[in-house]
Coordinates of C-alpha atoms in Angstrom, one line a residue:
M1 CA -36.7 13.4 -173.2
S2 CA -38.8 16.4 -173.8
M3 CA -41.4 16.2 -176.6
P4 CA -40.8 18.5 -179.5
T5 CA -43.6 20.8 -180.7
I6 CA -44.7 20.8 -184.4
F7 CA -46.3 23.0 -186.9
V8 CA -48.0 21.3 -189.9
S9 CA -49.6 22.8 -193.0
H10 CA -52.9 20.9 -193.4
G11 CA -53.8 22.1 -196.9
A12 CA -57.3 21.8 -198.4
P13 CA -59.6 19.2 -196.9
T14 CA -59.2 17.1 -200.0
L15 CA -55.5 16.6 -199.1
I16 CA -56.4 13.4 -197.2
L17 CA -57.7 11.9 -200.5
E18 CA -54.8 13.0 -202.7
D19 CA -51.5 11.3 -203.7
V20 CA -49.2 14.2 -203.1
P21 CA -45.9 14.6 -201.1
A22 CA -47.6 16.6 -198.3
R23 CA -50.1 13.8 -197.7
A24 CA -47.3 11.2 -197.6
F25 CA -45.4 13.4 -195.1
L26 CA -48.5 13.8 -192.8
A27 CA -49.0 10.0 -192.9
S28 CA -45.5 9.8 -191.4
L29 CA -46.1 12.1 -188.5
G30 CA -46.4 9.1 -186.1
Q31 CA -42.8 8.2 -187.0
Q32 CA -41.5 11.8 -186.9
V33 CA -42.0 12.4 -183.2
P34 CA -42.1 10.1 -180.1
R35 CA -45.6 8.7 -179.4
P36 CA -47.4 11.4 -177.5
Q37 CA -49.5 10.8 -174.4
A38 CA -52.0 13.4 -175.8
I39 CA -52.2 16.0 -178.5
V40 CA -53.1 19.7 -178.1
A41 CA -54.2 20.8 -181.6
V42 CA -54.0 24.5 -182.3
S43 CA -55.9 24.9 -185.5
A44 CA -56.4 27.9 -187.7
H45 CA -60.0 27.0 -188.0
W46 CA -61.0 27.7 -184.4
D47 CA -60.8 31.5 -184.0
T48 CA -62.0 33.2 -180.8
D49 CA -61.6 36.6 -179.2
V50 CA -59.9 35.1 -176.2
P51 CA -58.1 31.7 -175.9
A52 CA -60.5 28.7 -175.4
V53 CA -60.0 25.0 -174.9
S54 CA -62.3 22.1 -175.8
L55 CA -63.2 19.7 -173.0
A56 CA -65.4 17.3 -175.0
R57 CA -64.9 13.7 -173.8
K58 CA -65.7 12.3 -177.3
P59 CA -64.9 15.1 -179.8
E60 CA -67.1 15.0 -182.9
T61 CA -65.5 15.2 -186.3
I62 CA -66.4 18.6 -187.7
H63 CA -66.8 18.9 -191.5
D64 CA -66.3 22.6 -191.6
F65 CA -66.3 22.9 -195.4
Y66 CA -68.7 22.9 -198.3
G67 CA -68.9 21.7 -201.8
F68 CA -66.3 18.9 -201.5
P69 CA -66.5 15.2 -202.5
E70 CA -69.0 13.2 -200.5
E71 CA -66.3 10.8 -199.4
L72 CA -64.9 13.6 -197.2
Y73 CA -68.1 13.9 -195.2
R74 CA -68.1 10.2 -194.4
L75 CA -64.8 10.4 -192.6
R76 CA -64.8 10.2 -188.9
Y77 CA -61.9 10.5 -186.4
S78 CA -63.0 8.8 -183.2
A79 CA -60.1 9.6 -180.9
P80 CA -61.0 10.4 -177.3
G81 CA -60.8 13.9 -175.8
A82 CA -58.7 14.7 -172.7
P83 CA -60.9 16.8 -170.4
A84 CA -58.5 16.7 -167.4
L85 CA -55.5 17.8 -169.5
A86 CA -57.7 20.4 -171.3
E87 CA -58.6 21.8 -167.8
K88 CA -54.9 22.0 -167.0
V89 CA -54.2 23.9 -170.3
A90 CA -57.0 26.3 -169.3
K91 CA -55.3 26.9 -166.0
L92 CA -51.9 27.4 -167.6
T93 CA -53.3 29.9 -170.2
G94 CA -56.3 31.4 -168.6
A95 CA -58.4 30.0 -171.5
A96 CA -62.2 29.7 -171.5
H97 CA -63.9 26.3 -171.5
D98 CA -65.8 24.9 -174.4
H99 CA -67.5 21.6 -173.5
R100 CA -68.9 20.9 -177.0
R101 CA -66.2 21.8 -179.5
G102 CA -65.1 18.9 -181.6
L103 CA -62.2 18.6 -184.0
D104 CA -62.2 20.7 -187.2
H105 CA -60.3 19.6 -190.3
G106 CA -57.2 21.5 -189.2
A107 CA -57.0 19.0 -186.3
W108 CA -58.5 15.8 -187.6
V109 CA -56.9 15.7 -191.1
P110 CA -53.3 15.6 -189.8
A111 CA -54.2 13.5 -186.8
M112 CA -56.1 10.9 -188.9
L113 CA -53.1 10.7 -191.3
G114 CA -50.4 10.6 -188.6
W115 CA -52.2 8.4 -186.0
P116 CA -54.9 6.5 -187.9
E117 CA -55.6 4.2 -184.9
A118 CA -57.3 7.2 -183.2
D119 CA -56.1 6.0 -179.8
I120 CA -54.3 9.1 -178.7
P121 CA -56.4 11.7 -176.7
I122 CA -56.7 15.0 -178.6
F123 CA -58.3 18.4 -178.0
Q124 CA -58.1 21.9 -179.4
L125 CA -56.8 25.3 -178.3
S126 CA -58.1 28.2 -180.3
V127 CA -56.2 31.1 -181.9
Q128 CA -57.0 34.8 -181.7
P129 CA -56.7 36.5 -185.1
G130 CA -57.3 39.9 -183.4
Q131 CA -54.1 39.5 -181.5
T132 CA -50.5 39.7 -182.6
P133 CA -48.0 36.9 -183.4
A134 CA -46.2 37.9 -180.2
H135 CA -49.4 37.2 -178.3
H136 CA -49.4 33.7 -179.7
I137 CA -45.7 33.0 -179.0
A138 CA -46.5 34.0 -175.4
L139 CA -49.6 31.8 -175.4
G140 CA -47.4 28.9 -176.5
R141 CA -44.8 29.5 -173.8
K142 CA -47.5 28.8 -171.2
L143 CA -47.8 25.3 -172.7
A144 CA -44.1 24.6 -172.5
P145 CA -44.3 22.5 -169.3
L146 CA -46.5 20.0 -171.2
R147 CA -43.5 18.8 -173.2
E148 CA -42.1 17.1 -170.1
E149 CA -45.3 15.1 -169.7
G150 CA -45.2 13.7 -173.3
V151 CA -47.9 16.0 -174.6
L152 CA -47.5 17.1 -178.2
V153 CA -48.5 20.7 -179.1
M154 CA -49.4 20.6 -182.8
G155 CA -50.0 23.9 -184.5
S156 CA -52.0 23.3 -187.7
G157 CA -52.3 26.0 -190.4
S158 CA -50.5 26.9 -193.5
A159 CA -47.0 28.2 -194.2
I160 CA -48.6 30.2 -197.0
H161 CA -52.3 30.8 -197.2
N162 CA -53.6 33.1 -200.0
L163 CA -56.7 31.5 -201.5
R164 CA -56.8 34.1 -204.4
A165 CA -53.4 32.9 -205.5
L166 CA -54.2 29.2 -205.7
V167 CA -53.9 27.4 -209.0
R168 CA -56.9 25.1 -209.3
S169 CA -56.3 23.7 -212.7
G170 CA -55.1 20.4 -211.2
D171 CA -51.6 20.6 -212.7
S172 CA -48.4 20.7 -210.8
S173 CA -47.7 24.4 -211.3
E174 CA -44.4 25.7 -209.8
P175 CA -44.9 28.4 -207.0
E176 CA -44.5 32.0 -208.1
P177 CA -41.3 33.8 -207.1
W178 CA -43.1 35.7 -204.2
A179 CA -44.3 32.4 -202.7
Q180 CA -40.9 30.8 -203.0
A181 CA -39.2 33.8 -201.4
F182 CA -41.5 33.8 -198.4
D183 CA -41.2 30.1 -198.0
D184 CA -37.4 30.3 -198.1
W185 CA -37.4 33.1 -195.6
L186 CA -39.6 31.1 -193.2
A187 CA -37.4 28.0 -193.4
E188 CA -34.3 30.1 -192.7
T189 CA -35.9 32.1 -189.9
V190 CA -37.4 29.0 -188.2
E191 CA -34.1 27.1 -188.3
K192 CA -32.4 30.1 -186.7
G193 CA -35.0 30.3 -184.0
D194 CA -35.3 34.1 -184.7
E195 CA -38.2 35.0 -182.4
V196 CA -38.0 38.7 -183.2
A197 CA -38.4 38.1 -186.9
L198 CA -41.2 35.6 -186.5
A199 CA -43.1 37.9 -184.3
D200 CA -42.5 40.8 -186.7
Y201 CA -43.0 38.8 -189.9
R202 CA -45.3 41.4 -191.4
T203 CA -42.4 43.8 -191.8
Q204 CA -39.4 41.5 -191.9
A205 CA -40.6 38.7 -194.3
P206 CA -40.6 39.3 -198.1
Y207 CA -44.1 39.3 -199.6
A208 CA -45.8 38.8 -196.2
R209 CA -49.0 40.4 -197.4
E210 CA -49.1 38.1 -200.4
A211 CA -48.3 35.0 -198.4
H212 CA -50.8 35.8 -195.6
P213 CA -53.6 38.3 -196.4
T214 CA -54.8 37.5 -192.9
D215 CA -53.0 36.0 -190.0
E216 CA -55.1 33.1 -188.8
H217 CA -53.4 30.3 -190.8
F218 CA -49.9 31.4 -189.6
L219 CA -50.6 31.9 -185.9
P220 CA -50.5 28.2 -185.1
L221 CA -46.8 28.3 -186.0
H222 CA -46.2 31.0 -183.4
V223 CA -48.0 28.9 -180.7
A224 CA -45.9 25.8 -181.6
F225 CA -42.7 27.9 -181.6
G226 CA -43.5 29.4 -178.2
A227 CA -44.5 26.0 -176.7
A228 CA -41.0 24.7 -177.4
G229 CA -39.7 27.2 -174.8
E230 CA -37.1 30.0 -174.6
G231 CA -34.3 29.7 -177.1
A232 CA -36.1 27.1 -179.3
Q233 CA -34.9 26.5 -182.8
G234 CA -36.8 24.8 -185.6
R235 CA -36.1 21.8 -187.8
T236 CA -37.6 21.4 -191.3
L237 CA -39.8 18.3 -191.5
H238 CA -41.2 18.8 -195.0
R239 CA -41.4 21.4 -197.8
S240 CA -43.6 21.2 -200.9
F241 CA -46.2 23.2 -202.6
T242 CA -49.7 22.3 -203.8
L243 CA -52.2 24.2 -205.8
G244 CA -49.4 26.3 -207.1
N245 CA -48.7 28.7 -204.3
L246 CA -50.0 26.9 -201.2
S247 CA -46.9 26.0 -199.1
M248 CA -47.2 22.7 -197.2
A249 CA -44.0 23.3 -195.1
S250 CA -44.0 21.7 -191.7
Y251 CA -41.5 22.2 -188.8
A252 CA -40.5 20.7 -185.4
F253 CA -39.3 22.9 -182.6
A254 CA -37.1 22.1 -179.6

């Protein structure tokens, strides 16, 4: 059986410490998909001009955030890397090599929750915010053969990512209408497998500018969609909001 690909919304780094529905969902990732042989994490937090892959044998846990609780900085995810597989991904995609890059929180937060034993090899593939969503769908397509080898392509970003629109009061504010409208459009479009609409979301999605002032947190979804192969359709794994307008929607593609 071919491995599905997934896109997860990883939220704020503090998600791993919180009792919210999105954390409970991410803690179930290991039950949502077959056990992978390895994980290719495509995180919104590794941005490069051209695709790059990490070949570290023992990826360090990168705490790429500031001003958060000390408990977060003590967390370590000690899963091994997969240099040989990363080299294969580099050949499939033409990506550059990075022998030192570890795991940023877009990779280690969902991995730590989903596979806490840290016994599945994991490495990262970067996104290119200067390139289009169509570029990232095409990048994902080059990864499609990995599905037959039991490799999980995990895009990690945010279904909605507008930091200015967050509600930081700590209450359970309902999303504003614009956020709900974009989130509903995304779920419908993903489940249809509408590649044209996903690639052209800037003009086709309602409130696209409000949902994503910049592209980088949405592009991992396009890679995951592309990696599922031609004609892929999505399946909703989870939908919720946190911090008011931050969508935590996650999807599987096959």
